[in-house]
PDB file of C-alpha atoms in Angstrom:
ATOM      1  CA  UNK A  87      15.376  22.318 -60.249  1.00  0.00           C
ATOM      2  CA  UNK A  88      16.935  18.921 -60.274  1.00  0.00           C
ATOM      3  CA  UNK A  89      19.906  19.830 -57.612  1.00  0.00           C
ATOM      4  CA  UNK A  90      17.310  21.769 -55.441  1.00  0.00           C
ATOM      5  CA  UNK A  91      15.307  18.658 -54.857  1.00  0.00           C
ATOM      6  CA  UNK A  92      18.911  16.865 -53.992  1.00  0.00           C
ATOM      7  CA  UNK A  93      19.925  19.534 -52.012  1.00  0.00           C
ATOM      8  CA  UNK A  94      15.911  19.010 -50.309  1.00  0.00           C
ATOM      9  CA  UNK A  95      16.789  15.019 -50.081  1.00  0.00           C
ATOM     10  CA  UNK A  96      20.038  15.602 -48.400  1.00  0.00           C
ATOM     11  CA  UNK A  97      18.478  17.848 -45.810  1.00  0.00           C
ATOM     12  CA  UNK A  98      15.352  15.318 -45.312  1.00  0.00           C
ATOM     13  CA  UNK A  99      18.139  12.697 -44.677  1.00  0.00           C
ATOM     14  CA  UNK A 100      20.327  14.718 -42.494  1.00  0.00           C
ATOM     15  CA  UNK A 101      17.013  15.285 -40.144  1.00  0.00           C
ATOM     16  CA  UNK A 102      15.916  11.246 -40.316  1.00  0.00           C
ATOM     17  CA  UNK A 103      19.989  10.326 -38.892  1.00  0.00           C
ATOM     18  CA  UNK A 104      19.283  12.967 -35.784  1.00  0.00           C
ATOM     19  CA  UNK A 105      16.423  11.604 -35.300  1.00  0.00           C
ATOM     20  CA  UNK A 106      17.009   7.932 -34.979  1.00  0.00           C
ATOM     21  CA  UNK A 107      20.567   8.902 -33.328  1.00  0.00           C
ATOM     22  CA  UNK A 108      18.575  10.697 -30.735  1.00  0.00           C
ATOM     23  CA  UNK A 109      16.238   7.914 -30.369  1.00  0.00           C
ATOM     24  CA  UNK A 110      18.917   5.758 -29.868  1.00  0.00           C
ATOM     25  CA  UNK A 111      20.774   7.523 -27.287  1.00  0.00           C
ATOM     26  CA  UNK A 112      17.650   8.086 -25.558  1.00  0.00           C
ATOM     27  CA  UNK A 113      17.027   4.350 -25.657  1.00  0.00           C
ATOM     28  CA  UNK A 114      20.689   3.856 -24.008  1.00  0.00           C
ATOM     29  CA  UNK A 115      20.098   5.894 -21.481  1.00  0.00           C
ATOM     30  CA  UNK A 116      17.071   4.499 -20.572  1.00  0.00           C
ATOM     31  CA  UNK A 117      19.326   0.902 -20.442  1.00  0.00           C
ATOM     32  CA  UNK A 118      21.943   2.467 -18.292  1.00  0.00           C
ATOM     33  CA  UNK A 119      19.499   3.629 -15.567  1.00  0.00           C
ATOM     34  CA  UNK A 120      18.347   0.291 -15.527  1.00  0.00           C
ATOM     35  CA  UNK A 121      19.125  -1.626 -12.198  1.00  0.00           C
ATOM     36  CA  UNK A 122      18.166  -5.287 -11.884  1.00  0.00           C
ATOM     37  CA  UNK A 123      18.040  -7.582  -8.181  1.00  0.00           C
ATOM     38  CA  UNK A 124      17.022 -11.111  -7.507  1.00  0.00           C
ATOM     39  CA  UNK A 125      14.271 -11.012  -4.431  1.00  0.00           C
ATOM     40  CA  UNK A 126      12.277 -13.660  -2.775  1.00  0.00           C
ATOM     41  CA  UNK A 127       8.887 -13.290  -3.760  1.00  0.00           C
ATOM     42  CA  UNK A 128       6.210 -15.989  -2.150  1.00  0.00           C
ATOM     43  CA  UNK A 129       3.698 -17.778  -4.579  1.00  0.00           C
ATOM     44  CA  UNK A 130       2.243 -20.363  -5.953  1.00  0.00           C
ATOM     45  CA  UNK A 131       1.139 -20.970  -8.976  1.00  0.00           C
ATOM     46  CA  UNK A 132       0.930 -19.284 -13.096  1.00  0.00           C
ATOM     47  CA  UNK A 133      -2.223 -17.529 -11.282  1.00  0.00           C
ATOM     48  CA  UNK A 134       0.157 -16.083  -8.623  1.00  0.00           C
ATOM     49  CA  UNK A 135       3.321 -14.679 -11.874  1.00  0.00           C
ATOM     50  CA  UNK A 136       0.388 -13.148 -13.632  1.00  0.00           C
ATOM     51  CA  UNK A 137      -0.631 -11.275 -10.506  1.00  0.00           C
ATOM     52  CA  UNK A 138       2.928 -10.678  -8.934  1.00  0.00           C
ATOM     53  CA  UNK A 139       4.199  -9.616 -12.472  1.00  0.00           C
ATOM     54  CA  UNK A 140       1.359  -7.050 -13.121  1.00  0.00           C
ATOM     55  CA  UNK A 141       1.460  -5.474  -9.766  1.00  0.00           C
ATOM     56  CA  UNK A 142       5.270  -5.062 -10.347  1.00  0.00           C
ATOM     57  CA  UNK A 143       5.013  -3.974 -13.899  1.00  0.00           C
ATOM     58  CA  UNK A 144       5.032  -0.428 -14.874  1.00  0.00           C
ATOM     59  CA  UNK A 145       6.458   2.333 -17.253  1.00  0.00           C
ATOM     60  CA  UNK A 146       9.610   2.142 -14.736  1.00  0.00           C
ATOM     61  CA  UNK A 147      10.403  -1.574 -13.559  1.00  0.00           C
ATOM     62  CA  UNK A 148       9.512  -5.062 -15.164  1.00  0.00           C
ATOM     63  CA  UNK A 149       9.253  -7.809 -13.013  1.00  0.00           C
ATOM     64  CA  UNK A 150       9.713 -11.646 -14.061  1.00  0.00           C
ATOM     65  CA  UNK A 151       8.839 -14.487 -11.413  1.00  0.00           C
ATOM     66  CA  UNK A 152       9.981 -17.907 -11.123  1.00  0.00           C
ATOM     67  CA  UNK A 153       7.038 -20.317  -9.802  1.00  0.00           C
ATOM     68  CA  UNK A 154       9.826 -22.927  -9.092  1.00  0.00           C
ATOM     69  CA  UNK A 155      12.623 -20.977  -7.279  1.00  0.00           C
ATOM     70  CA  UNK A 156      10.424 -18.380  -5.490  1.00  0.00           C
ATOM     71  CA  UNK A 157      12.421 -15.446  -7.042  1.00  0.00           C
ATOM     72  CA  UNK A 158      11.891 -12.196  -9.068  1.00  0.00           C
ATOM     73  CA  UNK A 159      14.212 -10.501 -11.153  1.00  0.00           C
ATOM     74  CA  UNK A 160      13.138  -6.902 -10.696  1.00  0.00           C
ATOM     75  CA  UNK A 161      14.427  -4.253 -12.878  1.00  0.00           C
ATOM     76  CA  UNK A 162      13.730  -1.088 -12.216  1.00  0.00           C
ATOM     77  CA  UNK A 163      14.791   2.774 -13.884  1.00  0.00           C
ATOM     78  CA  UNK A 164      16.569   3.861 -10.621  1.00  0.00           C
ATOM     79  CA  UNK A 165      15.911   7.611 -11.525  1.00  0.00           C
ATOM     80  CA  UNK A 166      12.296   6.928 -11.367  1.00  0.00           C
ATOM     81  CA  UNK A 167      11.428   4.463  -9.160  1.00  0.00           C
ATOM     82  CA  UNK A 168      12.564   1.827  -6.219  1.00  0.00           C
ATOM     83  CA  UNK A 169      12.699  -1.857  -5.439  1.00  0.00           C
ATOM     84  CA  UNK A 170      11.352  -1.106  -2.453  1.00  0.00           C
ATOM     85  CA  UNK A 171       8.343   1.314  -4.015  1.00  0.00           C
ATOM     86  CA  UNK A 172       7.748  -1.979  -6.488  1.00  0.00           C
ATOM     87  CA  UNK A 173       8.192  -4.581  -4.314  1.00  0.00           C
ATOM     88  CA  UNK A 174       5.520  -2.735  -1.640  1.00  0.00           C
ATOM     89  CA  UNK A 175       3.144  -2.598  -5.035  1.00  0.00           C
ATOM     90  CA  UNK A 176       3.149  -6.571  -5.019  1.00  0.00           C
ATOM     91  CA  UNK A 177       2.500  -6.648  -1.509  1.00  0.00           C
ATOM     92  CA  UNK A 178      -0.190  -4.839  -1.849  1.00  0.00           C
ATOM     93  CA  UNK A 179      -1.485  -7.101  -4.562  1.00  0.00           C
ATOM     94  CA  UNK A 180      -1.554  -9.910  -1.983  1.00  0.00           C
ATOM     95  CA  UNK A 181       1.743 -11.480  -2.181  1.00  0.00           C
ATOM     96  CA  UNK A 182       5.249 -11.530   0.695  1.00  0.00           C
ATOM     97  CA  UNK A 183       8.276 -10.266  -0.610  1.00  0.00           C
ATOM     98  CA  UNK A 184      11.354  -9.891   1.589  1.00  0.00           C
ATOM     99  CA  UNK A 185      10.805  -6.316   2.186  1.00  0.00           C
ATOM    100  CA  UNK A 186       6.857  -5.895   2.907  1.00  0.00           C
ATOM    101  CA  UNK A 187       4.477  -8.809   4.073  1.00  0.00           C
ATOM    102  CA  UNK A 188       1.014  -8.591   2.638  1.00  0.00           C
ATOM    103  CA  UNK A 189      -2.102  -7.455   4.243  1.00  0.00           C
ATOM    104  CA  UNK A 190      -3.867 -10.123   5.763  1.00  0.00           C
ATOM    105  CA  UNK A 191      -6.952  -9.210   4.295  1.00  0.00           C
ATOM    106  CA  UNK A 192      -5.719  -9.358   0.842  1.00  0.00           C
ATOM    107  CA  UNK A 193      -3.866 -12.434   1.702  1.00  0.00           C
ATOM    108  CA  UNK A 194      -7.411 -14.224   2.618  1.00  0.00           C
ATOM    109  CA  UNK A 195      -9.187 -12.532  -1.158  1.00  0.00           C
ATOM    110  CA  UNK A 196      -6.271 -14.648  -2.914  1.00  0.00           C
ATOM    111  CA  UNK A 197      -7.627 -17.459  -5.177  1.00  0.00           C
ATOM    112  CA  UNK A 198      -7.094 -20.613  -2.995  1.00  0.00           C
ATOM    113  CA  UNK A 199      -4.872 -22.246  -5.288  1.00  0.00           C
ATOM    114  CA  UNK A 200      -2.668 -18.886  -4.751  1.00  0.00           C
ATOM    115  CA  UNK A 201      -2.544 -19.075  -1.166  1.00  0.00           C
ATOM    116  CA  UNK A 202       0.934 -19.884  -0.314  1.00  0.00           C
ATOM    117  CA  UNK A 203       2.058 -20.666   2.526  1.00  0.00           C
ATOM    118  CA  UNK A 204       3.936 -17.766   4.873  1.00  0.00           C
ATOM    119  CA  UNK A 205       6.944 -18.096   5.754  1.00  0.00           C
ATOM    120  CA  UNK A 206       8.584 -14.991   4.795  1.00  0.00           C
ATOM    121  CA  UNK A 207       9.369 -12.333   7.332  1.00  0.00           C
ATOM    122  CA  UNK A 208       9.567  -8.315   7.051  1.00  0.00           C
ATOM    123  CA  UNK A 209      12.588  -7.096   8.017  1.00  0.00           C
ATOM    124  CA  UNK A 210      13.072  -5.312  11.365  1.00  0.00           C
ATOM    125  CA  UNK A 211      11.817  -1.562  11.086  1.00  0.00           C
ATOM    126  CA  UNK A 212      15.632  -0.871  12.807  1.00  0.00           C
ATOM    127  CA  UNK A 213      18.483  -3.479  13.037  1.00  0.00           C
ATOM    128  CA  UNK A 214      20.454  -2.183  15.404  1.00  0.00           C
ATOM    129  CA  UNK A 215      20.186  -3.231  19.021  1.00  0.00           C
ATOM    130  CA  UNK A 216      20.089  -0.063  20.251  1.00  0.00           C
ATOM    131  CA  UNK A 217      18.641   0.486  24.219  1.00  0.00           C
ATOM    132  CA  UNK A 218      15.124   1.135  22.847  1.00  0.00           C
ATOM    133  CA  UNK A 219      14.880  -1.907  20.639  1.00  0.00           C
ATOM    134  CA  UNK A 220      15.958  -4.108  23.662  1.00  0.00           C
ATOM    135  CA  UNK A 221      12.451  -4.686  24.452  1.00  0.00           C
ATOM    136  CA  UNK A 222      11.625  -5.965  21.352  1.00  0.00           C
ATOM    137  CA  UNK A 223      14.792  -7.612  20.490  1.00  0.00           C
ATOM    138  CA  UNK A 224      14.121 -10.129  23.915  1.00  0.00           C
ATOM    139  CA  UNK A 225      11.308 -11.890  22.120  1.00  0.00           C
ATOM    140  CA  UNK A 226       8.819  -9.129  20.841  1.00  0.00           C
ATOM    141  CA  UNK A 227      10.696  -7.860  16.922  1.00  0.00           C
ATOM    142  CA  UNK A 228       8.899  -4.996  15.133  1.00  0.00           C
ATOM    143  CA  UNK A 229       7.450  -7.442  12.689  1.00  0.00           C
ATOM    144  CA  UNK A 230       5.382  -8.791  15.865  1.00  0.00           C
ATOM    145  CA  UNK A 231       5.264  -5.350  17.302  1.00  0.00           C
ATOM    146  CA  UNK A 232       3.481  -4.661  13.830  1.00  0.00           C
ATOM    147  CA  UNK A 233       1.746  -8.148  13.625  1.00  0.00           C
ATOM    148  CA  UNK A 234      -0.313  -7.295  17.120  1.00  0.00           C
ATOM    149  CA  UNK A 235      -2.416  -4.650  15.893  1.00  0.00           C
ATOM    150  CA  UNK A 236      -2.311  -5.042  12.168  1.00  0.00           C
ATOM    151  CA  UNK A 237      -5.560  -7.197  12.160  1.00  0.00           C
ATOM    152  CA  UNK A 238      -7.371  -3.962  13.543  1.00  0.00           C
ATOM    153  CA  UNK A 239      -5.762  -2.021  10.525  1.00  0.00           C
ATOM    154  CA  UNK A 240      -6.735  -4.538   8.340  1.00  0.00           C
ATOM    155  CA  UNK A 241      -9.984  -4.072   8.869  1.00  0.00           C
ATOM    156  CA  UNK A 242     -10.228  -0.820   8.921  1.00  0.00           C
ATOM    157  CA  UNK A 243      -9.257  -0.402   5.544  1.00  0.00           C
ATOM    158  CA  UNK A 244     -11.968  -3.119   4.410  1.00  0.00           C
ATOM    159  CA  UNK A 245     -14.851  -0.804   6.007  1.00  0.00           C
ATOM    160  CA  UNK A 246     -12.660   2.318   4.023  1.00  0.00           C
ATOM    161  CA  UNK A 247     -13.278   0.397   0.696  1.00  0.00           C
ATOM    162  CA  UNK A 248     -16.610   0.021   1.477  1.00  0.00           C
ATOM    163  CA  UNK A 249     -17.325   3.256   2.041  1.00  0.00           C
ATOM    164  CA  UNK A 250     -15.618   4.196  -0.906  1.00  0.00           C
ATOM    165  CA  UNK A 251     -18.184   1.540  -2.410  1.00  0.00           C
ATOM    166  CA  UNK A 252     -21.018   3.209  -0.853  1.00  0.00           C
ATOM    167  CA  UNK A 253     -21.934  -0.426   0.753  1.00  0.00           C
ATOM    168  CA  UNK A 254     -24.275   0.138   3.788  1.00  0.00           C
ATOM    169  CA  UNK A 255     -24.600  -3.806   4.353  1.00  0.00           C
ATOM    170  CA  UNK A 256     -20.565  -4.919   4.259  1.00  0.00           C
ATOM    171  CA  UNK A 257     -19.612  -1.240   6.182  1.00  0.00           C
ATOM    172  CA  UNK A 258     -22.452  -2.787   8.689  1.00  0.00           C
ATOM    173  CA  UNK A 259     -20.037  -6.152   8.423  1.00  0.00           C
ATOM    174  CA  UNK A 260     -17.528  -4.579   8.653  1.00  0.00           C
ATOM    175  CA  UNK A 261     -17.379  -3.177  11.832  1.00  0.00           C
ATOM    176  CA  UNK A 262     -19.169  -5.667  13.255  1.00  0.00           C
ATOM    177  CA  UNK A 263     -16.003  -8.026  12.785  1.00  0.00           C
ATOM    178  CA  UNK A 264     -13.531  -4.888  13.943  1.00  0.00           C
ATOM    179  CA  UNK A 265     -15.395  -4.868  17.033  1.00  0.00           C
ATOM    180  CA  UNK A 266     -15.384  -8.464  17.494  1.00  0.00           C
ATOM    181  CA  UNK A 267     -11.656  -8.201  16.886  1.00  0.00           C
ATOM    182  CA  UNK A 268     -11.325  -5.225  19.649  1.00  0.00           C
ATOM    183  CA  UNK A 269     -13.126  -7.657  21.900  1.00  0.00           C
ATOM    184  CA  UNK A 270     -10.725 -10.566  21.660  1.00  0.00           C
ATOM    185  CA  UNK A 271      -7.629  -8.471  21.404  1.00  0.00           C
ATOM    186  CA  UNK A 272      -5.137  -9.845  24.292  1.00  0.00           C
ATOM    187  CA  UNK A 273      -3.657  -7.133  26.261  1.00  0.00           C
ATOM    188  CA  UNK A 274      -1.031  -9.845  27.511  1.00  0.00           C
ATOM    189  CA  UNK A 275       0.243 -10.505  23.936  1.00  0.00           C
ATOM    190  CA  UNK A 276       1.444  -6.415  23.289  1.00  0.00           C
ATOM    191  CA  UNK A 277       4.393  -4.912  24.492  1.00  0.00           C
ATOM    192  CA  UNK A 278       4.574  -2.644  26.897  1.00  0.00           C
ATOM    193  CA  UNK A 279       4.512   0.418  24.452  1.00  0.00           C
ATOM    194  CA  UNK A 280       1.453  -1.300  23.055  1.00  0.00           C
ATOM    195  CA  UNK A 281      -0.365  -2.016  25.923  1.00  0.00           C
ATOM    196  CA  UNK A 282       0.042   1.858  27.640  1.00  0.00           C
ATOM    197  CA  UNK A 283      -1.350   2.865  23.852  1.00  0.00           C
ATOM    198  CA  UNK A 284      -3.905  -0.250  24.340  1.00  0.00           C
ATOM    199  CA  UNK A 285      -4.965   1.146  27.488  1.00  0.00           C
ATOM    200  CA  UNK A 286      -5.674   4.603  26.760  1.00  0.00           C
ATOM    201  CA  UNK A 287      -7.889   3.651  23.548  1.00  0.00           C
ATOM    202  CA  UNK A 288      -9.506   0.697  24.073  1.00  0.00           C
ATOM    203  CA  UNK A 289     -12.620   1.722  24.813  1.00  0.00           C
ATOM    204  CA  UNK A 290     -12.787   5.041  22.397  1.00  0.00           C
ATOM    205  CA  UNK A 291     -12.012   2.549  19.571  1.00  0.00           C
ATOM    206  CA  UNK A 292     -14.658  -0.118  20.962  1.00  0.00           C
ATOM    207  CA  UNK A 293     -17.129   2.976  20.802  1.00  0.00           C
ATOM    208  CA  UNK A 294     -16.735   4.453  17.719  1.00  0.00           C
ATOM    209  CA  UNK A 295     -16.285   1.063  16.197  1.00  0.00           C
ATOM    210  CA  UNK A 296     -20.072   0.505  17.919  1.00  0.00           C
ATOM    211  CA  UNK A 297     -21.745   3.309  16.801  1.00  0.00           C
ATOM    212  CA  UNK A 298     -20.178   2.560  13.038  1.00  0.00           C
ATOM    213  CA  UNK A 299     -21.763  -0.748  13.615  1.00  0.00           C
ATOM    214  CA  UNK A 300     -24.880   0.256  14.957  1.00  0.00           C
ATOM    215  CA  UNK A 301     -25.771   3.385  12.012  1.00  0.00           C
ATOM    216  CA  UNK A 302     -28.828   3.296  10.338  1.00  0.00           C
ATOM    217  CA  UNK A 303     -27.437   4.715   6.735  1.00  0.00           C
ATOM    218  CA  UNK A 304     -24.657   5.454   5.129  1.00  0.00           C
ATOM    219  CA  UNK A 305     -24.560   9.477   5.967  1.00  0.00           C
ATOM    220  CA  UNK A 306     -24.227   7.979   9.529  1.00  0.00           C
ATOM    221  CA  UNK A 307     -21.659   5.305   8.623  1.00  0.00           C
ATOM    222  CA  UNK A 308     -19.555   7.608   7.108  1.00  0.00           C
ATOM    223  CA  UNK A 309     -19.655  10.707   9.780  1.00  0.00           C
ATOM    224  CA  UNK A 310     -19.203   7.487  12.735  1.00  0.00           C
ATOM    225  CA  UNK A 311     -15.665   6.548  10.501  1.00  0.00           C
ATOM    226  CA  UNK A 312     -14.292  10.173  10.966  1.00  0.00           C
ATOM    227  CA  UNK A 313     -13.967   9.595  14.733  1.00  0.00           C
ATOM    228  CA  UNK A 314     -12.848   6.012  13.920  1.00  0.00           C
ATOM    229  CA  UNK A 315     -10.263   7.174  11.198  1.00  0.00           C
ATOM    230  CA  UNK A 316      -8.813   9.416  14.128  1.00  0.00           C
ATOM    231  CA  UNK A 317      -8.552   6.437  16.966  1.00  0.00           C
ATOM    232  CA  UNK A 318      -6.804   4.152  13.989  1.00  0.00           C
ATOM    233  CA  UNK A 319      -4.412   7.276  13.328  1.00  0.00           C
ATOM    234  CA  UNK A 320      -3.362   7.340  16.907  1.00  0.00           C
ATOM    235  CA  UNK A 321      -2.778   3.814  17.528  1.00  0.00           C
ATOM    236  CA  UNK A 322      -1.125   3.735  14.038  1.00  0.00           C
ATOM    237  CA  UNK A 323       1.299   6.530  14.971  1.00  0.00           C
ATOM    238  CA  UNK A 324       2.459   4.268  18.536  1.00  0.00           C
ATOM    239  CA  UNK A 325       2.721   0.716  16.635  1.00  0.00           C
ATOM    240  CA  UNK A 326       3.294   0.805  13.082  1.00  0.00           C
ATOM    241  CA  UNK A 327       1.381  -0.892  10.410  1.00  0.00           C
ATOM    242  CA  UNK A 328       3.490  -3.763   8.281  1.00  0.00           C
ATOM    243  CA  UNK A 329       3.280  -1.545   5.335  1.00  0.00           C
ATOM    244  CA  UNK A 330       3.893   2.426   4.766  1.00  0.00           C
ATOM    245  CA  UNK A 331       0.156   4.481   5.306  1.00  0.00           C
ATOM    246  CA  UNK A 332      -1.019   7.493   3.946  1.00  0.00           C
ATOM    247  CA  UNK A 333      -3.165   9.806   5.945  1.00  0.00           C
ATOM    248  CA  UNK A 334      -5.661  11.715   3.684  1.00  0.00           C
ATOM    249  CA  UNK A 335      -7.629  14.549   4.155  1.00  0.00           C
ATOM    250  CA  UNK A 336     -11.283  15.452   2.486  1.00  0.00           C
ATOM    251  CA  UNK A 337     -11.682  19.354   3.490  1.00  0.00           C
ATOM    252  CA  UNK A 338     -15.061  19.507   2.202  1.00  0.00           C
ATOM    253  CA  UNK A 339     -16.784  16.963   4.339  1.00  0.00           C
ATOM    254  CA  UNK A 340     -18.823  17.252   7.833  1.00  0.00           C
ATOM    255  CA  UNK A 341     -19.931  20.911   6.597  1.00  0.00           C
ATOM    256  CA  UNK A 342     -16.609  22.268   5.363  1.00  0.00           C
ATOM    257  CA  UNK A 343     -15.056  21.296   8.855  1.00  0.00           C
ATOM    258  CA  UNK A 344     -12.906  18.176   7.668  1.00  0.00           C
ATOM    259  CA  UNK A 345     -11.998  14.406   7.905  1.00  0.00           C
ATOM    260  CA  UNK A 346      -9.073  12.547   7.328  1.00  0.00           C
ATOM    261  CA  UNK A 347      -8.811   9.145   6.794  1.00  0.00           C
ATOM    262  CA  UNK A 348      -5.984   6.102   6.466  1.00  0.00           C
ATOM    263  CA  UNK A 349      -4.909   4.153   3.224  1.00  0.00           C
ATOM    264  CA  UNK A 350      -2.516   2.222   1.704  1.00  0.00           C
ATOM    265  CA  UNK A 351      -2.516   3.864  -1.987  1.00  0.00           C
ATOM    266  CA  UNK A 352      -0.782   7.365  -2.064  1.00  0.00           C
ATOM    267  CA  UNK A 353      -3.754   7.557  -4.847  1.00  0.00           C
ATOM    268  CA  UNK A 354      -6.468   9.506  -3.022  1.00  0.00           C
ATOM    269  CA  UNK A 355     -10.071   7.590  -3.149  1.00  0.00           C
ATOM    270  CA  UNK A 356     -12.333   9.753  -0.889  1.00  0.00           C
ATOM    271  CA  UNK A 357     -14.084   7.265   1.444  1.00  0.00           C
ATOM    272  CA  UNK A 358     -16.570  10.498   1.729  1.00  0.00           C
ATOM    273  CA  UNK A 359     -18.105  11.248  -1.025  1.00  0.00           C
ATOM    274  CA  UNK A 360     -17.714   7.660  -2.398  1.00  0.00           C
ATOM    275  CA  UNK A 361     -18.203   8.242  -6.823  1.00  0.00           C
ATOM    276  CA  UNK A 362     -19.844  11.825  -5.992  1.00  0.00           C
ATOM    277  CA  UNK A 363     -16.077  13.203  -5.520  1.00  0.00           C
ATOM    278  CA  UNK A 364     -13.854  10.357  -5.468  1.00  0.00           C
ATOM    279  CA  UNK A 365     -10.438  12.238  -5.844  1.00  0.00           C
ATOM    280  CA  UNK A 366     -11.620  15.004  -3.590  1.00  0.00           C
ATOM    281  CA  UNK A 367      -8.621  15.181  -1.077  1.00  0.00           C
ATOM    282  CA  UNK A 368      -4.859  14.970  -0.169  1.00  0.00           C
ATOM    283  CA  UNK A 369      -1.771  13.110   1.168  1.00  0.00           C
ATOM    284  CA  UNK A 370      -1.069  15.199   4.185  1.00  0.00           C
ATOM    285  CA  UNK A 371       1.433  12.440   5.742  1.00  0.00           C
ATOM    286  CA  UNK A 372       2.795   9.077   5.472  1.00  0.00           C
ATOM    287  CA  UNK A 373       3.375   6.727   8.718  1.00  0.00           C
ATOM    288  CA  UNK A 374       6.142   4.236   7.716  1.00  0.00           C
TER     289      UNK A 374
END
């Protein structure tokens, strides 16, 4: 009896060494796929770490910003993830890295004390000088090529979130600032890519923008935003948004016919249905 219950210890040990060698190989591989880089990250304040740092954070990357330097050391599990997927996550959150610039809606929702100022710019969409950057290269870069439209996309994802809020009065507001913004747009400040796409959608953008403005409920609202969701894809597919956008389809809406809509999160939020079906949809392509 005695050496089968030794025999039993021996056996109970064996199993605890696998297991904590297993664990511990596990945990160095986890280590090796580990890559860390020093980026510029714009901020302010212990306001701005808390916010840059949980943006960044996840299962897959840590981040750790220096208020005094401007700088991040982001480490990231390479198999998993990107600096570039975590460093567009902090954009998103409000802040300019050296890859992605933030919205400029988000920028203007910041705390004031964590309004910084902006002097970082996103790197040209293609460095080389080939023929068809020439254009831009002469004193129009794809950050302004991006910068010229980007307070229409802006907005348009505001009056998205609202939707997805189910907010009659600030969709209302909404699109009464896009079309104010459609209004004042300069044709003499695009390029000439941008102004042929400015040209041919002006005024279907001005409409649907009007009618958004101008509905009664938010049925209306949100049936006027499918034709608007379909301008904003066209003029996003000529000129480019700062940041990479997700166009997302709800099959279920307008009597089984179909919207899509544009968004900034890969997660779906159905700016349909609202809380009624709020993951109803999919991803069917990304404009970067």
């Amino acid at each position: 009896m005695y050496f089968k219950k030794l025999k039993q210890m021996k056996v109970l040990k064996n199993i605890i060494a696998i297991c904590l060698l297993s664990s511990s190989l596990y945990s160095h591989a986890q280590n090796t796929a580990m890559t860390t880089q020093t980026v510029k990250i714009s901020g302010n304040c212990g306001m701005c770490k808390k916010t840059i740092e949980k943006s960044g954070n996840s299962a897959d990357s840590k981040v750790d910003w220096n208020e005094d330097n401007q700088t991040a050391k982001v480490s990231f599990n390479a198999e998993k993830t990107s600096l570039d997927a975590v460093l567009k996550n902090i954009a998103l959150a409000g802040y300019d890295n050296e890859k992605y610039l933030a919205p400029t809606t988000t920028y203007a929702e910041l705390h004031g004390c964590c309004q910084y100022d902006r002097t970082l710019s996103a790197p040209p969409a293609n460095p080389e000088n080939t023929p068809e950057n020439k254009e831009e290269s002469s004193g129009n870069s794809s950050v302004a090529k991006a910068g010229n439209f980007q307070p229409i996309y802006d907005q348009y994802f505001v009056l998205k979130d609202a939707l997805i809020a189910a907010d009659h009065k600030a969709v209302t507001a909404g699109a009464t600032k896009l079309s104010n913004l459609l209004t004042t747009l300069k044709s003499t400040s695009l390029t000439t890519t941008e102004q042929q796409v400015w040209k041919a959608q002006a005024n279907t953008l001005a409409q649907h923008s009007k009618a958004l403005q101008n509905a009664k409920d938010l049925a209306k609202q949100r049936l006027a935003f499918v034709s608007l969701s379909e301008e904003v894809y066209k003029l996003a597919k000529s000129s480019k948004p700062a940041l990479p956008v997700y166009q997302q389809k709800c099959p279920m809406f307008n009597g089984g016919k179909g919207a899509t809509w544009l968004s900034l999160n890969k997660e779906v939020k159905n700016p349909y249905y609202g809380a009624q079906m709020l993951t109803c949809g999919s991803t069917i392509q990304t404009i970067q």
